[in-house]
Amino acid sequence: MTALPFKEYVKVEGWEFVEPEEYLKAHSETLTPEFWLEVAQDLDWFVKPTRALEGDPPFYKWFTDGKLNMSYLTLDRHVKKGRKNKVALYWLGEDGTERVLTYYEYYRLVNRLAYAFQNKWGLKKGDRVAIYMPMIPELPAVMLALARLGVIFSVVFSGFSANALADRIKDSGARYLITADGYYRRGKKILLEENVRKATEMAPVESILVFERLKGVWNFREGDVSGEDFIRDVPLNTYVEPIPVESEHTLFILYTSGTTGKPKGIVHDTGGYAVLLHATLNWVFDAREDDVFWCAADVGWITGHSYIVFGPFMEGLTSVMYEGVPNWPDPGIWWSVVERYGVTIFYTSPTAIRLLMRYPDEYVEKYDLSTLRVLHSVGEPINPEAWWWYFEKVGKRRCPVGSTWWMTETGGVMISHTPGWKLVPLKPGTNGYPIPGVKAAVVKPDGSEASPGERGYLVLTRPWPGMLMTVWGDDERYIKTYWEKFPGRFYTGDYAIMDEDGYIWVLGRADEVMNVAGHRLGTYEIESAIVEHEAVSEAAVVGVPDEVKGEVPVAFVVLKEGYEPSEGLKKEIKDTVREILSPIAVPKEVVFVSKLPKTRSGKIMRRLLRAVFLGKPLGDVTTLEDEASVEEVKKAYEHLKGELG
Ligand code: WT7
């Protein structure tokens, strides 16, 4: 393992720093449910909670006697309290189209949509709706309109395939689908209708609402309605009462990859989630009234839910949404967006940073980035080199730069530097300390704590607001995945190191889940897609390091009798994955082998495949694969090496 800069302390001029001891001392006083109950009082509840934490572990419930509404917190509150004409969203299309929406404009749009959902579709609290939309202003609007009625929504990333969409519609029991005609990507129009038609053939819905971003490309049929028609006859000043929901009422379901073929529907509550977002916006991002907040993720992922839509809107900030990729039409485009809107807080992924740092510095130097104040990254470990580039070239050494660790299941940031609370010296690449109210540990397989510097599993040792409630329709899986490995503690699935100062460094996934450009993909999911190809008998997928994306999938494929390896077949296999899952999941390489190395119990030795592919020595085989003898592993290794030359 490469040495991590455990002892490199970076301070930023103009920011007040505290020593780790001070942080940890103050932090130790926050580790009670009552601490969170106090934070919760900051929110505008309809009924303020007096109870902090209840439930039957691991089914925890936060703020059970509180009542609130997310649409109210993000809109009505601001319209009533002095932010009526403040910009809520700057939206920029890849083609240069710009839309600026104030809080009042959003409020009106959301009310009209809520009215139509209620009166035209008959939606009511607890119903489910699937959303398959690209990055357009109507996406947050429909999320907030559904939340206004207590309707549970499930956003499906618009880059997913028809199959992935159909699975999610079925699993969540969504009655309706909300989509758009398409979007721009690298100058091309990407159309969504074909995927939607295929998906709704497999998983029928009562009606499809289509927002027209591109215009004139959707073939409207019986059962479809355009966004414009849907609210055309709903007056501009329509008011729909935001329904007070219980704190534990499900706000949304968001599907994420696990170690089995079937994605998990992560269920988030309303009250706990709202409190965590409010807290992290302040502690982690140091949000202030005139901040312009740009989280450059897609709303289809949890990062976008929490830090494009709900978080910044709850705090009444101005949020930025940009449709396009970082390097088209040129690699200066994102920095031009920072200049254009005077972005003060910027949040992106290490993948994007590594991509952009490969281009000449002039692309970032050309733009005025002096408004930037706080920078963070998320989604995967940030390597020190990328951290330095972000700190020096983007932040000009003026902004604290952090790597916020969290996951779909946690709802919001868990481990981070906290410039808005107490700021400890930065270290290039670390995640930092757990935020107030959150406790983490790095443990060995037997559950005891690892020593400083020793790699172990990252666990969260206390429940926290914003945590997932369960896996949709599968309480058993919720328990098994997160609470069984280390009873009483939440298992994250990540490897991490705690250094001597107590800083946490998350290293990557410990389970059979990959992290491709910050997107979680289960190896099993990709394998299941590959075996759909008629020529394939068996497949094993592993993640291998990639300079830009962090990790990419490589597939080892055993063909059926009668099929010969060929370049054509490789391409077909890749296309199958693109079709069934998503372009993100397409293997970088397809390697044909005559058999897959397996343990006696039939488990594929993925780490061995990875070693062979990377031309690495097998190394220590005693811990290489569960349930396999050293001999077995070595034999399989030699066989594979022989096969691949
Ligand atoms: C996995 C969760 C929540 C944001 C987007 C990803 C990895 C996330 C970091 C970080 C190292 C990180 C972990 C985690 N991860 N942030 N700052 N440093 N690793 O959400 O799709 O649920 O993936 O992303 O491996 O388990 P997600």
Short mmCIF file of N, CA and C in Angstrom, two decimals, residues 131-209:
data_model
loop_
_atom_site.label_atom_id
_atom_site.label_comp_id
_atom_site.label_asym_id
_atom_site.label_seq_id
_atom_site.Cartn_x
_atom_site.Cartn_y
_atom_site.Cartn_z
N ILE A 131 -39.41 8.52 -10.72
CA ILE A 131 -38.95 9.69 -11.47
C ILE A 131 -37.71 9.29 -12.27
N TYR A 132 -37.76 9.51 -13.55
CA TYR A 132 -36.64 9.15 -14.43
C TYR A 132 -36.33 10.39 -15.25
N MET A 133 -35.60 11.29 -14.61
CA MET A 133 -35.42 12.60 -15.23
C MET A 133 -33.96 13.03 -15.24
N PRO A 134 -33.57 13.74 -16.29
CA PRO A 134 -32.23 14.31 -16.33
C PRO A 134 -32.18 15.58 -15.49
N MET A 135 -31.07 16.27 -15.57
CA MET A 135 -30.82 17.45 -14.74
C MET A 135 -31.53 18.69 -15.30
N ILE A 136 -32.81 18.80 -14.99
CA ILE A 136 -33.56 20.00 -15.40
C ILE A 136 -34.29 20.55 -14.16
N PRO A 137 -34.65 21.84 -14.18
CA PRO A 137 -35.25 22.45 -12.98
C PRO A 137 -36.54 21.76 -12.52
N GLU A 138 -37.22 21.10 -13.45
CA GLU A 138 -38.47 20.43 -13.05
C GLU A 138 -38.22 19.22 -12.17
N LEU A 139 -37.00 18.71 -12.17
CA LEU A 139 -36.74 17.53 -11.33
C LEU A 139 -36.87 17.86 -9.84
N PRO A 140 -36.14 18.86 -9.33
CA PRO A 140 -36.39 19.24 -7.93
C PRO A 140 -37.85 19.63 -7.70
N ALA A 141 -38.47 20.27 -8.69
CA ALA A 141 -39.87 20.71 -8.51
C ALA A 141 -40.79 19.51 -8.28
N VAL A 142 -40.64 18.44 -9.04
CA VAL A 142 -41.56 17.31 -8.83
C VAL A 142 -41.24 16.61 -7.51
N MET A 143 -39.96 16.56 -7.15
CA MET A 143 -39.62 15.94 -5.86
C MET A 143 -40.31 16.70 -4.72
N LEU A 144 -40.24 18.03 -4.79
CA LEU A 144 -40.82 18.84 -3.73
C LEU A 144 -42.35 18.82 -3.76
N ALA A 145 -42.91 18.72 -4.96
CA ALA A 145 -44.38 18.66 -5.07
C ALA A 145 -44.90 17.35 -4.49
N LEU A 146 -44.20 16.26 -4.74
CA LEU A 146 -44.63 14.97 -4.20
C LEU A 146 -44.46 14.97 -2.68
N ALA A 147 -43.33 15.52 -2.22
CA ALA A 147 -43.09 15.59 -0.78
C ALA A 147 -44.18 16.41 -0.09
N ARG A 148 -44.70 17.40 -0.81
CA ARG A 148 -45.75 18.25 -0.23
C ARG A 148 -46.98 17.43 0.14
N LEU A 149 -47.20 16.36 -0.62
CA LEU A 149 -48.38 15.51 -0.42
C LEU A 149 -48.06 14.25 0.39
N GLY A 150 -46.80 14.11 0.78
CA GLY A 150 -46.42 12.88 1.49
C GLY A 150 -46.31 11.69 0.56
N VAL A 151 -46.24 11.94 -0.75
CA VAL A 151 -46.09 10.86 -1.72
C VAL A 151 -44.62 10.46 -1.76
N ILE A 152 -44.36 9.17 -1.77
CA ILE A 152 -42.99 8.66 -1.74
C ILE A 152 -42.46 8.57 -3.16
N PHE A 153 -41.30 9.17 -3.40
CA PHE A 153 -40.77 9.10 -4.76
C PHE A 153 -39.46 8.32 -4.80
N SER A 154 -39.20 7.77 -5.97
CA SER A 154 -37.95 7.06 -6.18
C SER A 154 -37.33 7.59 -7.46
N VAL A 155 -36.23 8.30 -7.33
CA VAL A 155 -35.57 8.86 -8.51
C VAL A 155 -34.63 7.81 -9.08
N VAL A 156 -34.76 7.57 -10.38
CA VAL A 156 -33.89 6.62 -11.05
C VAL A 156 -32.98 7.42 -11.98
N PHE A 157 -31.70 7.29 -11.79
CA PHE A 157 -30.71 8.03 -12.59
C PHE A 157 -31.03 7.89 -14.08
N SER A 158 -31.05 9.02 -14.80
CA SER A 158 -31.50 9.01 -16.20
C SER A 158 -30.52 8.29 -17.12
N GLY A 159 -29.35 7.94 -16.62
CA GLY A 159 -28.40 7.17 -17.43
C GLY A 159 -28.64 5.67 -17.33
N PHE A 160 -29.59 5.26 -16.46
CA PHE A 160 -29.86 3.84 -16.33
C PHE A 160 -30.66 3.32 -17.51
N SER A 161 -30.54 2.00 -17.72
CA SER A 161 -31.23 1.36 -18.83
C SER A 161 -32.70 1.10 -18.51
N ALA A 162 -33.41 0.63 -19.55
CA ALA A 162 -34.83 0.30 -19.41
C ALA A 162 -35.04 -0.78 -18.35
N ASN A 163 -34.18 -1.78 -18.35
CA ASN A 163 -34.33 -2.86 -17.37
C ASN A 163 -34.19 -2.36 -15.95
N ALA A 164 -33.16 -1.55 -15.74
CA ALA A 164 -32.92 -1.01 -14.40
C ALA A 164 -34.13 -0.18 -13.95
N LEU A 165 -34.68 0.59 -14.87
CA LEU A 165 -35.84 1.41 -14.55
C LEU A 165 -37.04 0.52 -14.21
N ALA A 166 -37.27 -0.50 -15.04
CA ALA A 166 -38.42 -1.39 -14.82
C ALA A 166 -38.32 -2.08 -13.46
N ASP A 167 -37.13 -2.57 -13.13
CA ASP A 167 -36.94 -3.23 -11.82
C ASP A 167 -37.33 -2.31 -10.68
N ARG A 168 -36.92 -1.06 -10.80
CA ARG A 168 -37.16 -0.11 -9.72
C ARG A 168 -38.62 0.30 -9.64
N ILE A 169 -39.28 0.40 -10.79
CA ILE A 169 -40.72 0.70 -10.78
C ILE A 169 -41.46 -0.44 -10.08
N LYS A 170 -41.11 -1.66 -10.48
CA LYS A 170 -41.79 -2.83 -9.91
C LYS A 170 -41.54 -2.95 -8.42
N ASP A 171 -40.27 -2.89 -8.05
CA ASP A 171 -39.93 -3.10 -6.65
C ASP A 171 -40.60 -2.08 -5.72
N SER A 172 -40.68 -0.84 -6.18
CA SER A 172 -41.25 0.20 -5.32
C SER A 172 -42.77 0.26 -5.42
N GLY A 173 -43.33 -0.42 -6.43
CA GLY A 173 -44.78 -0.37 -6.62
C GLY A 173 -45.24 1.01 -7.06
N ALA A 174 -44.44 1.67 -7.90
CA ALA A 174 -44.79 3.02 -8.34
C ALA A 174 -46.02 2.99 -9.24
N ARG A 175 -46.94 3.91 -9.00
CA ARG A 175 -48.17 3.97 -9.82
C ARG A 175 -47.96 4.80 -11.07
N TYR A 176 -47.09 5.79 -10.97
CA TYR A 176 -46.88 6.70 -12.09
C TYR A 176 -45.40 6.87 -12.36
N LEU A 177 -45.11 7.35 -13.58
CA LEU A 177 -43.72 7.64 -13.93
C LEU A 177 -43.62 9.08 -14.43
N ILE A 178 -42.63 9.78 -13.92
CA ILE A 178 -42.39 11.15 -14.39
C ILE A 178 -41.03 11.17 -15.08
N THR A 179 -41.01 11.70 -16.29
CA THR A 179 -39.77 11.64 -17.06
C THR A 179 -39.60 12.92 -17.89
N ALA A 180 -38.65 12.89 -18.79
CA ALA A 180 -38.44 14.02 -19.70
C ALA A 180 -38.10 13.44 -21.07
N ASP A 181 -38.19 14.29 -22.08
CA ASP A 181 -37.94 13.77 -23.42
C ASP A 181 -36.46 13.50 -23.67
N GLY A 182 -35.58 14.17 -22.91
CA GLY A 182 -34.16 13.91 -23.10
C GLY A 182 -33.30 15.03 -22.57
N TYR A 183 -32.06 15.05 -22.99
CA TYR A 183 -31.12 16.06 -22.52
C TYR A 183 -29.93 16.12 -23.48
N TYR A 184 -29.07 17.09 -23.25
CA TYR A 184 -27.86 17.21 -24.06
C TYR A 184 -26.68 16.59 -23.34
N ARG A 185 -25.88 15.86 -24.09
CA ARG A 185 -24.65 15.31 -23.56
C ARG A 185 -23.57 15.39 -24.63
N ARG A 186 -22.54 16.16 -24.36
CA ARG A 186 -21.45 16.38 -25.32
C ARG A 186 -21.98 16.82 -26.69
N GLY A 187 -22.93 17.74 -26.63
CA GLY A 187 -23.45 18.32 -27.86
C GLY A 187 -24.50 17.48 -28.57
N LYS A 188 -24.74 16.29 -28.07
CA LYS A 188 -25.75 15.43 -28.72
C LYS A 188 -27.02 15.38 -27.90
N LYS A 189 -28.12 15.15 -28.63
CA LYS A 189 -29.38 14.96 -27.93
C LYS A 189 -29.50 13.50 -27.49
N ILE A 190 -29.72 13.29 -26.23
CA ILE A 190 -29.94 11.93 -25.73
C ILE A 190 -31.44 11.80 -25.46
N LEU A 191 -32.08 10.86 -26.12
CA LEU A 191 -33.53 10.71 -25.97
C LEU A 191 -33.86 9.61 -24.96
N LEU A 192 -34.92 9.84 -24.21
CA LEU A 192 -35.27 8.87 -23.17
C LEU A 192 -36.48 8.00 -23.52
N GLU A 193 -37.18 8.35 -24.60
CA GLU A 193 -38.45 7.66 -24.85
C GLU A 193 -38.32 6.15 -25.02
N GLU A 194 -37.31 5.73 -25.75
CA GLU A 194 -37.17 4.29 -26.01
C GLU A 194 -37.03 3.50 -24.70
N ASN A 195 -36.18 4.00 -23.82
CA ASN A 195 -36.02 3.34 -22.51
C ASN A 195 -37.33 3.32 -21.71
N VAL A 196 -38.02 4.45 -21.77
CA VAL A 196 -39.27 4.55 -21.01
C VAL A 196 -40.30 3.56 -21.56
N ARG A 197 -40.40 3.48 -22.88
CA ARG A 197 -41.38 2.55 -23.48
C ARG A 197 -41.07 1.12 -23.10
N LYS A 198 -39.80 0.77 -23.22
CA LYS A 198 -39.41 -0.61 -22.89
C LYS A 198 -39.68 -0.90 -21.42
N ALA A 199 -39.32 0.04 -20.58
CA ALA A 199 -39.47 -0.17 -19.14
C ALA A 199 -40.94 -0.31 -18.76
N THR A 200 -41.79 0.55 -19.33
CA THR A 200 -43.20 0.51 -18.93
C THR A 200 -43.95 -0.64 -19.58
N GLU A 201 -43.33 -1.26 -20.57
CA GLU A 201 -43.92 -2.50 -21.08
C GLU A 201 -43.73 -3.60 -20.04
N MET A 202 -42.53 -3.60 -19.44
CA MET A 202 -42.22 -4.60 -18.41
C MET A 202 -42.90 -4.27 -17.09
N ALA A 203 -43.00 -2.97 -16.81
CA ALA A 203 -43.55 -2.53 -15.53
C ALA A 203 -44.55 -1.40 -15.81
N PRO A 204 -45.79 -1.76 -16.14
CA PRO A 204 -46.77 -0.74 -16.54
C PRO A 204 -47.11 0.25 -15.43
N VAL A 205 -47.38 1.50 -15.83
CA VAL A 205 -47.80 2.52 -14.88
C VAL A 205 -49.12 3.13 -15.39
N GLU A 206 -49.79 3.88 -14.52
CA GLU A 206 -51.10 4.42 -14.91
C GLU A 206 -50.98 5.56 -15.91
N SER A 207 -49.92 6.32 -15.79
CA SER A 207 -49.73 7.43 -16.72
C SER A 207 -48.26 7.88 -16.68
N ILE A 208 -47.84 8.55 -17.76
CA ILE A 208 -46.46 9.05 -17.82
C ILE A 208 -46.49 10.56 -18.04
N LEU A 209 -45.82 11.26 -17.15
CA LEU A 209 -45.72 12.72 -17.28
C LEU A 209 -44.36 13.03 -17.91
#
